[in-house]
CSV table of C-alpha atoms in Angstrom, one decimal:
chain,number,residue,atom,x,y,z
H,1,UNK,CA,41.1,55.1,0.9
H,2,UNK,CA,41.0,51.3,1.9
H,3,UNK,CA,40.3,49.1,-0.7
H,4,UNK,CA,36.8,48.5,-1.6
H,5,UNK,CA,35.0,44.7,-1.0
H,6,UNK,CA,33.7,44.0,-4.6
H,7,UNK,CA,30.1,42.9,-5.1
H,8,UNK,CA,30.1,39.0,-5.5
H,9,UNK,CA,28.7,37.3,-8.5
H,10,UNK,CA,26.1,34.4,-8.2
H,11,UNK,CA,27.8,30.8,-8.1
H,12,UNK,CA,31.5,32.1,-7.2
H,13,UNK,CA,32.6,32.2,-3.7
H,14,UNK,CA,34.7,35.2,-3.6
H,15,UNK,CA,34.6,38.1,-5.0
H,16,UNK,CA,37.8,39.2,-7.0
H,17,UNK,CA,40.4,41.9,-4.9
H,18,UNK,CA,40.8,45.3,-5.6
H,19,UNK,CA,44.3,44.7,-5.8
H,20,UNK,CA,43.4,42.5,-9.1
H,21,UNK,CA,41.3,45.7,-10.2
H,22,UNK,CA,44.2,48.0,-9.9
H,23,UNK,CA,46.9,45.6,-11.3
H,24,UNK,CA,44.4,45.4,-14.4
H,25,UNK,CA,44.2,49.1,-14.7
H,26,UNK,CA,47.4,49.7,-14.5
H,27,UNK,CA,48.2,47.2,-17.3
H,28,UNK,CA,45.4,47.4,-19.9
H,29,UNK,CA,47.8,46.7,-22.9
H,30,UNK,CA,48.9,43.3,-21.3
H,31,UNK,CA,45.1,42.4,-20.0
H,32,UNK,CA,43.9,42.9,-23.7
H,33,UNK,CA,46.5,40.4,-25.0
H,34,UNK,CA,45.8,38.2,-22.5
H,35,UNK,CA,42.4,38.4,-23.1
H,36,UNK,CA,42.9,37.6,-26.6
H,37,UNK,CA,44.5,34.3,-25.7
H,38,UNK,CA,41.8,33.8,-23.0
H,39,UNK,CA,38.9,34.0,-25.9
H,40,UNK,CA,41.1,31.8,-28.0
H,41,UNK,CA,41.3,29.1,-25.3
H,42,UNK,CA,37.4,29.3,-24.4
H,43,UNK,CA,36.8,28.4,-27.7
H,44,UNK,CA,39.3,25.5,-27.8
H,45,UNK,CA,38.1,24.0,-24.7
H,46,UNK,CA,34.6,24.2,-26.3
H,47,UNK,CA,36.2,22.2,-29.4
H,48,UNK,CA,38.0,19.8,-27.4
H,49,UNK,CA,34.7,18.7,-25.8
H,50,UNK,CA,32.8,18.2,-28.9
H,51,UNK,CA,35.5,16.1,-29.9
H,52,UNK,CA,35.3,14.0,-26.7
H,53,UNK,CA,31.4,13.5,-26.6
H,54,UNK,CA,30.9,13.4,-30.6
H,55,UNK,CA,27.3,11.9,-29.9
H,56,UNK,CA,25.8,13.9,-27.3
H,57,UNK,CA,23.3,16.1,-29.4
H,58,UNK,CA,23.1,18.7,-26.7
H,59,UNK,CA,26.3,19.0,-25.9
H,60,UNK,CA,27.8,19.4,-29.6
H,61,UNK,CA,25.0,21.8,-30.7
H,62,UNK,CA,25.4,24.3,-27.4
H,63,UNK,CA,29.0,24.1,-27.6
H,64,UNK,CA,29.1,24.7,-31.3
H,65,UNK,CA,27.4,28.1,-30.7
H,66,UNK,CA,29.8,29.1,-27.8
H,67,UNK,CA,33.0,28.5,-29.9
H,68,UNK,CA,31.2,30.2,-32.7
H,69,UNK,CA,31.1,33.3,-30.3
H,70,UNK,CA,34.7,33.0,-28.7
H,71,UNK,CA,36.0,32.9,-31.9
H,72,UNK,CA,34.1,36.3,-32.9
H,73,UNK,CA,35.2,37.5,-29.6
H,74,UNK,CA,39.2,36.8,-30.6
H,75,UNK,CA,38.5,38.8,-33.5
H,76,UNK,CA,36.9,41.8,-31.8
H,77,UNK,CA,39.9,41.7,-29.1
H,78,UNK,CA,42.5,41.2,-31.6
H,79,UNK,CA,41.2,44.3,-33.7
H,80,UNK,CA,41.7,46.0,-30.2
H,81,UNK,CA,45.0,45.2,-30.0
H,82,UNK,CA,45.7,46.3,-33.6
H,83,UNK,CA,44.1,49.4,-32.9
H,84,UNK,CA,46.5,49.9,-30.0
H,85,UNK,CA,49.2,48.7,-31.6
H,86,UNK,CA,50.1,45.7,-30.0
H,87,UNK,CA,51.3,42.9,-31.6
H,88,UNK,CA,50.2,39.2,-31.4
H,89,UNK,CA,52.7,37.2,-28.9
H,90,UNK,CA,52.5,34.7,-26.1
H,91,UNK,CA,51.9,34.9,-22.6
H,92,UNK,CA,52.8,32.7,-19.8
H,93,UNK,CA,49.5,32.1,-18.8
H,94,UNK,CA,48.7,32.5,-14.7
H,95,UNK,CA,48.3,29.4,-12.5
H,96,UNK,CA,44.7,29.6,-12.5
H,97,UNK,CA,43.9,27.2,-15.5
H,98,UNK,CA,46.2,24.4,-14.7
H,99,UNK,CA,45.2,24.8,-11.2
H,100,UNK,CA,41.4,24.0,-12.2
H,101,UNK,CA,42.6,21.5,-14.7
H,102,UNK,CA,43.9,19.3,-11.9
H,103,UNK,CA,40.4,19.5,-10.1
H,104,UNK,CA,38.8,17.5,-13.6
H,105,UNK,CA,38.6,13.6,-12.2
H,106,UNK,CA,39.8,11.1,-14.9
H,107,UNK,CA,37.3,8.5,-15.3
H,108,UNK,CA,33.9,9.3,-16.7
H,109,UNK,CA,31.1,10.1,-16.1
H,110,UNK,CA,32.8,12.4,-13.3
H,111,UNK,CA,35.1,13.8,-16.1
H,112,UNK,CA,32.6,15.2,-18.0
H,113,UNK,CA,30.4,16.5,-15.2
H,114,UNK,CA,33.7,18.3,-13.9
H,115,UNK,CA,34.7,19.7,-17.2
H,116,UNK,CA,31.5,21.6,-17.9
H,117,UNK,CA,31.4,22.6,-14.5
H,118,UNK,CA,35.1,23.9,-14.3
H,119,UNK,CA,34.5,25.5,-17.8
H,120,UNK,CA,31.1,27.1,-15.9
H,121,UNK,CA,33.0,28.7,-13.6
H,122,UNK,CA,35.9,30.2,-15.6
H,123,UNK,CA,33.0,31.8,-17.6
H,124,UNK,CA,31.6,33.4,-14.6
H,125,UNK,CA,34.8,34.8,-13.2
H,126,UNK,CA,35.3,36.2,-17.0
H,127,UNK,CA,32.1,37.7,-16.5
H,128,UNK,CA,32.6,39.3,-13.1
H,129,UNK,CA,36.4,40.3,-14.1
H,130,UNK,CA,34.9,41.7,-17.6
H,131,UNK,CA,32.2,43.6,-15.5
H,132,UNK,CA,34.9,45.0,-13.4
H,133,UNK,CA,36.9,46.5,-16.3
H,134,UNK,CA,33.7,47.7,-17.9
H,135,UNK,CA,33.3,49.5,-14.7
H,136,UNK,CA,36.6,50.7,-13.6
H,137,UNK,CA,38.5,51.2,-16.8
H,138,UNK,CA,39.5,54.8,-17.8
H,139,UNK,CA,39.2,54.2,-21.6
H,140,UNK,CA,35.5,54.8,-22.4
H,141,UNK,CA,35.3,53.1,-25.7
H,142,UNK,CA,36.7,49.8,-23.9
H,143,UNK,CA,34.9,50.2,-21.1
H,144,UNK,CA,32.2,49.9,-23.4
H,145,UNK,CA,33.6,46.6,-25.3
H,146,UNK,CA,34.2,45.1,-21.9
H,147,UNK,CA,30.4,45.6,-21.1
H,148,UNK,CA,29.4,44.0,-24.5
H,149,UNK,CA,31.1,41.1,-23.8
H,150,UNK,CA,30.4,40.4,-20.0
H,151,UNK,CA,26.9,39.4,-20.8
H,152,UNK,CA,27.9,37.0,-23.4
H,153,UNK,CA,30.3,35.2,-20.5
H,154,UNK,CA,27.2,34.9,-18.1
H,155,UNK,CA,25.3,33.1,-20.7
H,156,UNK,CA,28.1,30.9,-21.6
H,157,UNK,CA,28.0,29.9,-18.0
H,158,UNK,CA,24.1,29.4,-17.8
H,159,UNK,CA,25.0,27.2,-20.8
H,160,UNK,CA,27.5,25.1,-19.2
H,161,UNK,CA,25.6,24.8,-16.1
H,162,UNK,CA,22.5,23.6,-18.2
H,163,UNK,CA,24.4,21.0,-20.0
H,164,UNK,CA,25.8,19.7,-16.2
H,165,UNK,CA,21.8,19.6,-15.4
H,166,UNK,CA,21.3,17.9,-18.7
H,167,UNK,CA,23.4,14.8,-18.0
H,168,UNK,CA,23.2,14.8,-14.1
H,169,UNK,CA,21.4,14.8,-11.4
H,170,UNK,CA,20.9,17.8,-9.9
H,171,UNK,CA,21.9,17.3,-6.5
H,172,UNK,CA,25.1,15.8,-8.0
H,173,UNK,CA,25.6,18.9,-10.1
H,174,UNK,CA,25.2,21.5,-7.1
H,175,UNK,CA,27.3,19.0,-4.8
H,176,UNK,CA,30.1,19.1,-7.0
H,177,UNK,CA,30.1,22.8,-8.0
H,178,UNK,CA,30.0,24.0,-4.3
H,179,UNK,CA,33.4,21.9,-3.9
H,180,UNK,CA,34.8,23.2,-7.2
H,181,UNK,CA,33.7,26.8,-6.7
H,182,UNK,CA,35.5,27.0,-3.3
H,183,UNK,CA,38.5,25.5,-4.9
H,184,UNK,CA,38.4,28.0,-7.9
H,185,UNK,CA,38.0,31.0,-5.2
H,186,UNK,CA,41.2,29.6,-3.3
H,187,UNK,CA,43.1,29.9,-6.6
H,188,UNK,CA,42.9,33.4,-6.7
H,189,UNK,CA,43.6,34.2,-3.0
H,190,UNK,CA,47.2,35.0,-3.9
H,191,UNK,CA,47.6,37.7,-6.8
H,192,UNK,CA,49.6,36.4,-9.6
H,193,UNK,CA,52.4,38.8,-10.3
H,194,UNK,CA,52.1,39.1,-13.7
H,195,UNK,CA,48.9,40.9,-15.0
H,196,UNK,CA,46.2,38.7,-16.4
H,197,UNK,CA,42.4,38.0,-16.8
H,198,UNK,CA,42.9,35.3,-14.2
H,199,UNK,CA,45.8,36.6,-12.4
O,1,UNK,CA,27.9,2.0,-68.7
O,2,UNK,CA,32.3,2.4,-68.5
O,3,UNK,CA,32.5,4.6,-65.3
O,4,UNK,CA,33.5,8.2,-66.7
O,5,UNK,CA,36.9,10.1,-66.1
O,6,UNK,CA,35.9,12.9,-63.7
O,7,UNK,CA,37.2,16.5,-64.0
O,8,UNK,CA,40.4,17.4,-62.8
O,9,UNK,CA,40.9,20.2,-60.2
O,10,UNK,CA,43.7,22.6,-60.4
O,11,UNK,CA,46.3,21.6,-58.0
O,12,UNK,CA,45.1,17.6,-57.4
O,13,UNK,CA,47.1,15.1,-59.4
O,14,UNK,CA,44.4,13.0,-60.1
O,15,UNK,CA,40.7,13.6,-59.8
O,16,UNK,CA,38.4,11.2,-57.8
O,17,UNK,CA,37.3,7.9,-59.3
O,18,UNK,CA,33.6,7.1,-60.1
O,19,UNK,CA,33.8,4.3,-57.8
O,20,UNK,CA,34.0,6.6,-54.9
O,21,UNK,CA,30.7,8.8,-56.5
O,22,UNK,CA,29.0,5.6,-56.9
O,23,UNK,CA,29.7,4.5,-53.2
O,24,UNK,CA,28.7,8.0,-51.5
O,25,UNK,CA,25.7,8.3,-53.9
O,26,UNK,CA,24.6,4.9,-52.3
O,27,UNK,CA,25.6,5.5,-48.7
O,28,UNK,CA,24.3,9.1,-48.5
O,29,UNK,CA,23.3,8.9,-44.6
O,30,UNK,CA,27.1,7.9,-43.8
O,31,UNK,CA,28.2,10.7,-45.7
O,32,UNK,CA,26.3,13.1,-43.9
O,33,UNK,CA,27.6,11.7,-40.8
O,34,UNK,CA,31.3,11.5,-42.0
O,35,UNK,CA,31.2,15.2,-43.5
O,36,UNK,CA,29.8,16.4,-40.0
O,37,UNK,CA,33.0,15.1,-38.3
O,38,UNK,CA,34.9,16.6,-41.3
O,39,UNK,CA,33.8,20.3,-40.8
O,40,UNK,CA,34.5,20.0,-36.9
O,41,UNK,CA,38.0,18.6,-37.7
O,42,UNK,CA,38.9,21.2,-39.9
O,43,UNK,CA,37.5,24.0,-37.4
O,44,UNK,CA,40.0,21.8,-34.6
O,45,UNK,CA,42.9,22.0,-37.4
O,46,UNK,CA,42.6,25.7,-38.1
O,47,UNK,CA,42.5,26.0,-34.0
O,48,UNK,CA,45.6,24.1,-33.6
O,49,UNK,CA,47.8,26.0,-36.1
O,50,UNK,CA,46.4,29.5,-34.1
O,51,UNK,CA,47.5,27.9,-30.9
O,52,UNK,CA,50.9,26.7,-32.7
O,53,UNK,CA,51.9,30.1,-34.1
O,54,UNK,CA,50.2,32.7,-31.9
O,55,UNK,CA,52.5,35.4,-32.9
O,56,UNK,CA,51.9,35.1,-36.8
O,57,UNK,CA,49.1,37.8,-37.3
O,58,UNK,CA,48.0,37.1,-40.9
O,59,UNK,CA,47.7,33.3,-40.1
O,60,UNK,CA,45.8,34.2,-37.0
O,61,UNK,CA,43.2,36.5,-39.0
O,62,UNK,CA,42.9,34.3,-41.8
O,63,UNK,CA,42.3,31.2,-39.6
O,64,UNK,CA,40.2,32.2,-37.4
O,65,UNK,CA,37.6,33.6,-40.2
O,66,UNK,CA,38.0,29.9,-41.5
O,67,UNK,CA,37.5,28.0,-38.2
O,68,UNK,CA,34.6,30.4,-37.6
O,69,UNK,CA,33.3,29.0,-41.4
O,70,UNK,CA,33.8,25.6,-40.5
O,71,UNK,CA,31.6,25.6,-37.4
O,72,UNK,CA,28.9,27.6,-39.4
O,73,UNK,CA,29.0,24.4,-41.8
O,74,UNK,CA,29.4,21.8,-38.9
O,75,UNK,CA,26.1,23.3,-37.8
O,76,UNK,CA,24.3,23.3,-40.8
O,77,UNK,CA,25.2,19.6,-41.4
O,78,UNK,CA,24.2,18.5,-38.4
O,79,UNK,CA,20.8,20.1,-39.2
O,80,UNK,CA,20.6,17.9,-42.3
O,81,UNK,CA,21.4,14.9,-39.6
O,82,UNK,CA,18.7,15.9,-37.8
O,83,UNK,CA,16.3,16.3,-40.4
O,84,UNK,CA,16.9,13.0,-41.7
O,85,UNK,CA,16.5,11.8,-38.2
O,86,UNK,CA,20.3,10.5,-38.4
O,87,UNK,CA,22.2,10.5,-34.6
O,88,UNK,CA,25.4,12.0,-33.8
O,89,UNK,CA,27.6,9.0,-33.6
O,90,UNK,CA,31.5,8.8,-34.0
O,91,UNK,CA,32.9,7.0,-37.1
O,92,UNK,CA,36.6,5.7,-37.6
O,93,UNK,CA,38.0,7.4,-40.0
O,94,UNK,CA,39.5,6.5,-43.4
O,95,UNK,CA,43.2,6.2,-44.0
O,96,UNK,CA,43.6,9.5,-45.7
O,97,UNK,CA,44.2,12.2,-42.8
O,98,UNK,CA,46.6,9.9,-40.9
O,99,UNK,CA,48.5,9.1,-44.3
O,100,UNK,CA,48.7,12.9,-44.6
O,101,UNK,CA,49.8,13.9,-41.5
O,102,UNK,CA,52.9,11.8,-41.5
O,103,UNK,CA,54.1,13.8,-44.8
O,104,UNK,CA,54.0,16.9,-42.3
O,105,UNK,CA,58.1,17.2,-41.5
O,106,UNK,CA,58.5,17.9,-37.8
O,107,UNK,CA,61.0,20.6,-37.7
O,108,UNK,CA,60.2,24.5,-38.2
O,109,UNK,CA,60.1,26.3,-40.5
O,110,UNK,CA,58.9,22.9,-42.7
O,111,UNK,CA,56.4,22.1,-40.2
O,112,UNK,CA,54.2,25.1,-40.7
O,113,UNK,CA,54.7,24.9,-44.5
O,114,UNK,CA,53.6,21.2,-44.6
O,115,UNK,CA,51.0,22.1,-42.4
O,116,UNK,CA,49.3,25.1,-44.2
O,117,UNK,CA,49.9,22.9,-47.8
O,118,UNK,CA,48.2,19.5,-46.6
O,119,UNK,CA,45.3,21.5,-45.2
O,120,UNK,CA,45.0,23.2,-48.2
O,121,UNK,CA,45.3,19.9,-50.1
O,122,UNK,CA,42.6,18.6,-47.9
O,123,UNK,CA,40.4,21.8,-48.9
O,124,UNK,CA,41.0,21.1,-52.7
O,125,UNK,CA,40.0,17.7,-52.5
O,126,UNK,CA,36.9,18.7,-50.5
O,127,UNK,CA,35.8,21.0,-52.7
O,128,UNK,CA,36.0,18.5,-55.5
O,129,UNK,CA,34.1,16.0,-53.6
O,130,UNK,CA,31.4,17.9,-52.4
O,131,UNK,CA,31.0,19.2,-56.6
O,132,UNK,CA,30.7,15.6,-57.5
O,133,UNK,CA,27.7,15.1,-54.5
O,134,UNK,CA,26.3,18.6,-55.9
O,135,UNK,CA,26.4,17.0,-59.2
O,136,UNK,CA,25.1,13.7,-58.7
O,137,UNK,CA,23.5,13.5,-55.9
O,138,UNK,CA,19.6,12.5,-56.5
O,139,UNK,CA,18.3,14.2,-53.8
O,140,UNK,CA,17.7,17.9,-55.1
O,141,UNK,CA,18.1,20.1,-51.7
O,142,UNK,CA,21.0,18.1,-50.6
O,143,UNK,CA,22.7,18.4,-53.8
O,144,UNK,CA,22.0,22.5,-53.4
O,145,UNK,CA,23.2,22.6,-49.9
O,146,UNK,CA,26.5,20.8,-51.5
O,147,UNK,CA,27.0,23.3,-54.1
O,148,UNK,CA,26.6,26.2,-51.5
O,149,UNK,CA,29.5,24.6,-49.5
O,150,UNK,CA,32.1,23.9,-52.1
O,151,UNK,CA,32.8,27.3,-53.0
O,152,UNK,CA,33.9,27.8,-49.4
O,153,UNK,CA,36.1,24.8,-49.5
O,154,UNK,CA,37.8,26.4,-52.6
O,155,UNK,CA,38.1,29.6,-50.9
O,156,UNK,CA,39.7,27.6,-48.0
O,157,UNK,CA,42.1,26.3,-50.0
O,158,UNK,CA,43.4,29.8,-51.7
O,159,UNK,CA,43.7,31.1,-48.3
O,160,UNK,CA,46.1,28.2,-47.2
O,161,UNK,CA,47.9,28.8,-50.4
O,162,UNK,CA,48.4,32.6,-49.8
O,163,UNK,CA,49.4,32.1,-46.1
O,164,UNK,CA,52.1,29.7,-47.6
O,165,UNK,CA,53.1,32.2,-49.7
O,166,UNK,CA,53.2,35.0,-47.4
O,167,UNK,CA,55.5,33.1,-45.2
O,168,UNK,CA,57.8,31.4,-47.7
O,169,UNK,CA,59.2,31.9,-50.9
O,170,UNK,CA,57.0,30.7,-53.9
O,171,UNK,CA,59.5,28.5,-55.2
O,172,UNK,CA,59.8,26.3,-52.2
O,173,UNK,CA,56.3,26.3,-52.2
O,174,UNK,CA,55.4,25.1,-55.3
O,175,UNK,CA,57.9,22.5,-55.0
O,176,UNK,CA,56.9,21.1,-52.0
O,177,UNK,CA,53.1,21.5,-53.1
O,178,UNK,CA,54.2,19.2,-55.8
O,179,UNK,CA,55.4,16.7,-54.1
O,180,UNK,CA,52.8,16.6,-51.0
O,181,UNK,CA,49.8,16.6,-54.2
O,182,UNK,CA,51.5,13.6,-55.5
O,183,UNK,CA,51.0,11.8,-52.3
O,184,UNK,CA,47.9,12.9,-51.7
O,185,UNK,CA,46.6,11.3,-54.6
O,186,UNK,CA,48.4,8.4,-54.2
O,187,UNK,CA,46.3,7.9,-50.6
O,188,UNK,CA,43.2,8.0,-53.0
O,189,UNK,CA,44.3,5.5,-55.3
O,190,UNK,CA,42.7,2.5,-53.5
O,191,UNK,CA,38.9,3.0,-52.7
O,192,UNK,CA,38.4,2.9,-48.7
O,193,UNK,CA,35.6,0.4,-48.5
O,194,UNK,CA,34.0,2.3,-45.8
O,195,UNK,CA,32.3,5.3,-47.4
O,196,UNK,CA,33.3,8.6,-46.2
O,197,UNK,CA,34.2,11.9,-47.7
O,198,UNK,CA,38.1,11.2,-48.3
O,199,UNK,CA,37.4,7.1,-48.7
């Protein structure tokens, strides 16, 4: 059977490859462990932004809600790890996160814009990939769990986009999102050999 | 009227001075704003420890719960700020936090022990001071809010202590806690001129 081309999520420039789905399904335990790290990191990113912009009321309010929800998901993923007897352990990250980080410009206000859009793109990609796990994971209960989470990731993407739209002109946001989305997809063209949510 | 001597909370070596209570009550708006920063920082500290010790199951589990609760309190304090028309704004921290940080030894396993005990002492002091606000704050609703929070701070102190007791021998914990508690009280002997939760 030839590898199917997967549907493209709004905002993302390229859909995930079928090779990623095969890699993930063949390594569900590692994917779960990596997912745990992703949820903790996502909470950390939201909290860091709140520390960096403590006077930006909308940003603080929305990111507090995101951070709380990511921590709730972190707890839920960790319960899955426990249920499957997978001990918590560090995992080397794929190059995706570090690659995206280099795209964030250093000076304000560009730094804020890029930070929001990069976070949004990660949420959009996570939404896509959790959706693929929800569809293709052979374990019914786990698939259901992924289905529950993917809606949150889409909502988080929306919040990051609305925040960018709150603090910046819409055409500036659109133009930069276009550039960043192209680079985001490029970072995933070559499948990382280690199975990860963002390999 | 001479300044009353305030009751001593278990673990702390010296009670808060009456001068702090007077300073805080005279500056409730700044205290609320600083309190907001404290809750965000407390969530950040818990999350940082989870990043530093990602394989320590008990630590990760307990600190996830603490971080979630601190973020909930952060939201609640921010609602109070909004209600009183106090805009979010940065505030210079008092020397307390930086002073405690210098006491954390750099090498493991001492770094973990000291991090847990210092966090525990901050929670114990916060418990004491929110209790003082609950008792002496002239605003009835705000006093009630502080009363609700102070129980959590006591519980958080307990969790940090139990974690120290999980990963270290009890006599090692007790001896180091004794040393750190003495230093913690010393840091508060001179009232910081700016009104803060930990001035």
